């Protein structure tokens, strides 16, 4: 699969964050970039999974000379163990033959602070930093440039978010130049729209725009914090409404 040197990898998570970012990244008004859309259905038969395929929605942004500037991938939401197989299939396709033309990946996540913890078992949200950057795999000029504008997470960070943990592990194994942007999401929400959450999403979007030379259209973001909260609570809470 042909992709740009810069790839933004998103997940179609149930909260709608990945889809919102996917739609909000647009060409700058004064640029000559144009969109090219495609979709992929990749087989998982080599993993013994015959009744399911990997679905990926892709938007490439090309310049006036038809050169690929940035590719944005939106991967369907999968549960373990299919998640690891699906993500490995997509990343392996991006790696190709492992040549020097391997793209740099930036993957944003919006994660409940209860799923980001430190060794002392306190919440990752003990400080006032909302967005972190974590570089994994082989470093590249692009990851080095972007990581300078992001605060690194504490060394004792423990991750209990399935998609994020899976991506970190596979990126290390495949030695892909990867930067993960982690926005933390609070749990104590009492209104439909949280201004704090929107601010974090906008900050993530601005980092993605600086990486990709695209425009982050904040007005396209519609965030339902109440829905987000329900879907990140422990499963047992569903028994009580």
Tab-separated table of C-alpha atoms in Angstrom:
chain	number	residue	atom	x	y	z
A	1	UNK	CA	0.000	0.000	0.000
A	2	UNK	CA	1.321	3.403	-0.940
A	3	UNK	CA	1.220	5.985	1.826
A	4	UNK	CA	2.807	9.350	2.540
A	5	UNK	CA	6.014	9.729	4.577
A	6	UNK	CA	3.778	11.004	7.402
A	7	UNK	CA	0.939	8.800	8.617
A	8	UNK	CA	-1.671	9.626	11.238
A	9	UNK	CA	-3.162	6.444	12.701
A	10	UNK	CA	-6.592	6.618	14.332
A	11	UNK	CA	-8.962	4.085	15.854
A	12	UNK	CA	-12.725	4.198	15.386
A	13	UNK	CA	-13.249	4.007	19.141
A	14	UNK	CA	-16.731	3.852	20.646
A	15	UNK	CA	-16.441	7.351	22.136
A	16	UNK	CA	-16.087	8.863	18.654
A	17	UNK	CA	-12.700	10.510	19.227
A	18	UNK	CA	-10.932	8.834	16.293
A	19	UNK	CA	-13.737	9.577	13.861
A	20	UNK	CA	-13.938	13.208	15.017
A	21	UNK	CA	-10.204	13.762	14.454
A	22	UNK	CA	-10.394	11.971	11.096
A	23	UNK	CA	-13.071	14.398	9.894
A	24	UNK	CA	-11.508	17.508	11.431
A	25	UNK	CA	-8.161	17.240	9.598
A	26	UNK	CA	-8.530	19.190	6.355
A	27	UNK	CA	-6.207	20.942	3.858
A	28	UNK	CA	-5.279	24.525	4.645
A	29	UNK	CA	-7.305	27.041	2.664
A	30	UNK	CA	-4.184	28.468	0.975
A	31	UNK	CA	-2.569	25.096	0.181
A	32	UNK	CA	-2.740	23.084	-3.016
A	33	UNK	CA	-3.387	19.815	-1.219
A	34	UNK	CA	-6.248	17.642	-2.398
A	35	UNK	CA	-7.885	14.565	-0.914
A	36	UNK	CA	-7.767	11.039	-2.256
A	37	UNK	CA	-9.924	8.517	-0.436
A	38	UNK	CA	-9.656	4.750	-0.388
A	39	UNK	CA	-10.585	1.835	1.824
A	40	UNK	CA	-8.977	-1.512	2.541
A	41	UNK	CA	-10.260	-4.882	3.664
A	42	UNK	CA	-7.371	-7.058	4.798
A	43	UNK	CA	-7.636	-10.770	5.417
A	44	UNK	CA	-6.904	-12.232	8.866
A	45	UNK	CA	-6.840	-15.842	7.694
A	46	UNK	CA	-3.152	-16.271	8.475
A	47	UNK	CA	-4.094	-15.739	12.135
A	48	UNK	CA	-6.815	-18.360	11.916
A	49	UNK	CA	-9.586	-15.733	11.764
A	50	UNK	CA	-11.782	-16.509	8.757
A	51	UNK	CA	-15.010	-14.703	9.577
A	52	UNK	CA	-13.614	-11.191	10.003
A	53	UNK	CA	-11.460	-8.773	8.003
A	54	UNK	CA	-9.533	-5.632	8.841
A	55	UNK	CA	-11.381	-2.563	7.597
A	56	UNK	CA	-9.382	0.635	7.153
A	57	UNK	CA	-10.637	3.969	5.855
A	58	UNK	CA	-7.877	6.136	4.372
A	59	UNK	CA	-7.541	9.716	3.230
A	60	UNK	CA	-4.358	10.736	1.394
A	61	UNK	CA	-3.472	14.391	0.944
A	62	UNK	CA	-1.545	15.037	-2.281
A	63	UNK	CA	0.175	18.187	-3.493
A	64	UNK	CA	0.010	19.735	-6.971
A	65	UNK	CA	2.599	17.260	-8.259
A	66	UNK	CA	0.588	14.276	-6.973
A	67	UNK	CA	3.117	13.611	-4.247
A	68	UNK	CA	1.720	12.097	-1.073
A	69	UNK	CA	2.153	14.589	1.773
A	70	UNK	CA	0.248	12.876	4.582
A	71	UNK	CA	-2.009	9.835	4.938
A	72	UNK	CA	-4.685	9.499	7.624
A	73	UNK	CA	-5.814	5.981	8.511
A	74	UNK	CA	-8.956	5.163	10.483
A	75	UNK	CA	-8.897	1.587	11.751
A	76	UNK	CA	-12.107	-0.141	12.838
A	77	UNK	CA	-12.540	-0.920	16.522
A	78	UNK	CA	-11.542	-4.484	17.434
A	79	UNK	CA	-11.413	-6.379	20.688
A	80	UNK	CA	-8.534	-8.627	21.827
A	81	UNK	CA	-7.256	-10.940	20.543
A	82	UNK	CA	-8.439	-9.740	17.104
A	83	UNK	CA	-7.101	-6.267	17.935
A	84	UNK	CA	-3.464	-7.415	17.964
A	85	UNK	CA	-3.886	-9.341	14.700
A	86	UNK	CA	-5.627	-6.470	12.934
A	87	UNK	CA	-3.140	-3.840	14.069
A	88	UNK	CA	-0.167	-6.046	13.207
A	89	UNK	CA	-1.575	-6.556	9.719
A	90	UNK	CA	-1.914	-2.798	9.157
A	91	UNK	CA	1.506	-1.930	10.582
A	92	UNK	CA	3.210	-4.716	8.623
A	93	UNK	CA	1.680	-3.296	5.469
A	94	UNK	CA	3.116	0.125	6.323
A	95	UNK	CA	6.547	-1.328	7.112
A	96	UNK	CA	6.741	-2.973	3.692
A	97	UNK	CA	10.211	-4.316	3.055
A	98	UNK	CA	11.672	-2.418	6.005
A	99	UNK	CA	13.555	0.018	3.800
A	100	UNK	CA	14.538	3.570	4.710
A	101	UNK	CA	11.252	4.731	3.192
A	102	UNK	CA	9.306	3.531	6.218
A	103	UNK	CA	6.743	6.204	7.144
A	104	UNK	CA	6.659	8.041	10.449
A	105	UNK	CA	3.483	7.348	12.411
A	106	UNK	CA	1.720	9.663	14.810
A	107	UNK	CA	-1.126	8.084	16.782
A	108	UNK	CA	-3.328	10.186	19.083
A	109	UNK	CA	-5.293	8.675	21.967
A	110	UNK	CA	-7.836	10.179	24.339
A	111	UNK	CA	-7.649	8.003	27.441
A	112	UNK	CA	-9.446	8.033	30.786
A	113	UNK	CA	-6.953	8.945	33.522
A	114	UNK	CA	-8.026	5.825	35.438
A	115	UNK	CA	-6.368	3.748	32.683
A	116	UNK	CA	-3.063	5.617	33.021
A	117	UNK	CA	-1.465	4.920	36.377
A	118	UNK	CA	1.859	5.102	38.174
A	119	UNK	CA	3.579	2.683	40.531
A	120	UNK	CA	2.169	4.362	43.622
A	121	UNK	CA	-1.346	3.521	42.326
A	122	UNK	CA	-2.374	7.129	42.106
A	123	UNK	CA	-4.064	8.482	39.042
A	124	UNK	CA	-2.077	9.712	36.068
A	125	UNK	CA	-4.069	12.903	36.489
A	126	UNK	CA	-2.237	14.045	39.626
A	127	UNK	CA	-0.679	16.953	37.747
A	128	UNK	CA	-2.145	19.595	35.483
A	129	UNK	CA	-0.621	18.362	32.224
A	130	UNK	CA	-3.299	17.233	29.768
A	131	UNK	CA	-1.341	16.010	26.725
A	132	UNK	CA	1.796	13.860	26.683
A	133	UNK	CA	4.080	12.589	23.931
A	134	UNK	CA	5.740	9.171	23.900
A	135	UNK	CA	8.260	8.203	21.232
A	136	UNK	CA	8.727	4.497	20.457
A	137	UNK	CA	10.449	2.440	17.794
A	138	UNK	CA	13.165	4.065	15.709
A	139	UNK	CA	13.377	7.840	16.014
A	140	UNK	CA	13.086	10.026	12.924
A	141	UNK	CA	13.501	13.689	12.197
A	142	UNK	CA	9.737	14.114	12.317
A	143	UNK	CA	9.267	12.417	15.693
A	144	UNK	CA	12.185	14.372	17.164
A	145	UNK	CA	10.712	17.652	15.943
A	146	UNK	CA	7.263	16.975	17.348
A	147	UNK	CA	8.349	15.455	20.667
A	148	UNK	CA	10.120	18.698	21.588
A	149	UNK	CA	6.709	20.366	21.886
A	150	UNK	CA	5.246	17.682	24.140
A	151	UNK	CA	5.780	16.765	27.770
A	152	UNK	CA	6.966	13.191	28.312
A	153	UNK	CA	4.986	10.918	30.663
A	154	UNK	CA	6.472	9.889	34.037
A	155	UNK	CA	8.830	6.859	33.860
A	156	UNK	CA	6.537	4.854	36.149
A	157	UNK	CA	3.572	5.104	33.776
A	158	UNK	CA	1.438	1.964	33.514
A	159	UNK	CA	-1.025	1.694	30.636
A	160	UNK	CA	-4.324	-0.180	30.890
A	161	UNK	CA	-5.722	0.954	27.543
A	162	UNK	CA	-5.831	-1.952	25.079
A	163	UNK	CA	-5.341	-0.158	21.746
A	164	UNK	CA	-2.599	2.073	23.108
A	165	UNK	CA	-0.678	-0.757	24.814
A	166	UNK	CA	-0.940	-2.933	21.702
A	167	UNK	CA	0.362	-0.192	19.407
A	168	UNK	CA	3.314	0.561	21.690
A	169	UNK	CA	4.333	-3.088	21.768
A	170	UNK	CA	4.055	-3.660	18.010
A	171	UNK	CA	5.806	-0.388	17.122
A	172	UNK	CA	8.767	-1.430	19.269
A	173	UNK	CA	8.916	-4.902	17.716
A	174	UNK	CA	8.613	-3.611	14.163
A	175	UNK	CA	11.009	-0.720	14.902
A	176	UNK	CA	8.659	1.798	13.338
A	177	UNK	CA	9.306	5.509	13.935
A	178	UNK	CA	6.238	6.268	16.038
A	179	UNK	CA	5.019	9.103	18.211
A	180	UNK	CA	2.024	8.512	20.451
A	181	UNK	CA	0.088	11.540	21.679
A	182	UNK	CA	-1.806	10.801	24.881
A	183	UNK	CA	-4.584	13.118	25.961
A	184	UNK	CA	-5.989	12.274	29.351
A	185	UNK	CA	-9.696	12.312	29.954
A	186	UNK	CA	-11.173	13.029	33.378
A	187	UNK	CA	-13.937	10.950	34.927
A	188	UNK	CA	-15.777	13.507	37.076
A	189	UNK	CA	-18.087	14.989	34.480
A	190	UNK	CA	-21.545	16.337	35.248
A	191	UNK	CA	-22.568	17.989	32.007
A	192	UNK	CA	-23.117	16.916	28.422
A	193	UNK	CA	-20.178	18.862	27.023
A	194	UNK	CA	-16.980	19.255	28.998
A	195	UNK	CA	-14.951	22.330	28.083
A	196	UNK	CA	-11.860	20.678	29.580
A	197	UNK	CA	-12.249	17.662	27.300
A	198	UNK	CA	-12.769	19.841	24.250
A	199	UNK	CA	-9.652	21.807	25.125
A	200	UNK	CA	-7.599	18.604	25.293
A	201	UNK	CA	-8.996	17.418	21.957
A	202	UNK	CA	-8.181	20.762	20.344
A	203	UNK	CA	-4.640	20.629	21.720
A	204	UNK	CA	-4.175	17.155	20.252
A	205	UNK	CA	-5.564	18.394	16.948
A	206	UNK	CA	-3.116	21.280	16.833
A	207	UNK	CA	-0.173	18.921	17.367
A	208	UNK	CA	-1.442	16.728	14.533
A	209	UNK	CA	-1.823	19.766	12.281
A	210	UNK	CA	1.765	20.832	12.956
A	211	UNK	CA	2.973	17.318	12.112
A	212	UNK	CA	0.951	17.025	8.935
A	213	UNK	CA	0.778	20.580	7.528
A	214	UNK	CA	-3.002	20.227	7.596
A	215	UNK	CA	-5.621	22.387	9.227
A	216	UNK	CA	-7.458	21.166	12.303
A	217	UNK	CA	-11.066	22.326	11.931
A	218	UNK	CA	-12.145	22.591	15.553
A	219	UNK	CA	-15.722	23.441	14.587
A	220	UNK	CA	-16.129	19.919	13.203
A	221	UNK	CA	-15.612	18.424	16.678
A	222	UNK	CA	-18.847	17.434	18.402
A	223	UNK	CA	-18.010	15.802	21.727
A	224	UNK	CA	-20.567	14.176	24.028
A	225	UNK	CA	-18.787	13.922	27.369
A	226	UNK	CA	-21.706	12.060	28.961
A	227	UNK	CA	-21.452	9.283	26.377
A	228	UNK	CA	-17.688	9.186	26.779
A	229	UNK	CA	-17.997	8.833	30.536
A	230	UNK	CA	-20.496	5.965	30.343
A	231	UNK	CA	-18.296	4.014	27.952
A	232	UNK	CA	-15.126	4.323	30.057
A	233	UNK	CA	-16.665	3.271	33.368
A	234	UNK	CA	-16.184	-0.215	34.728
A	235	UNK	CA	-18.525	-2.795	33.098
A	236	UNK	CA	-20.198	-3.636	36.405
A	237	UNK	CA	-21.655	-0.119	36.559
A	238	UNK	CA	-23.927	-0.986	33.630
A	239	UNK	CA	-25.890	-3.264	35.968
A	240	UNK	CA	-27.029	-0.233	37.925
A	241	UNK	CA	-27.950	2.040	35.010
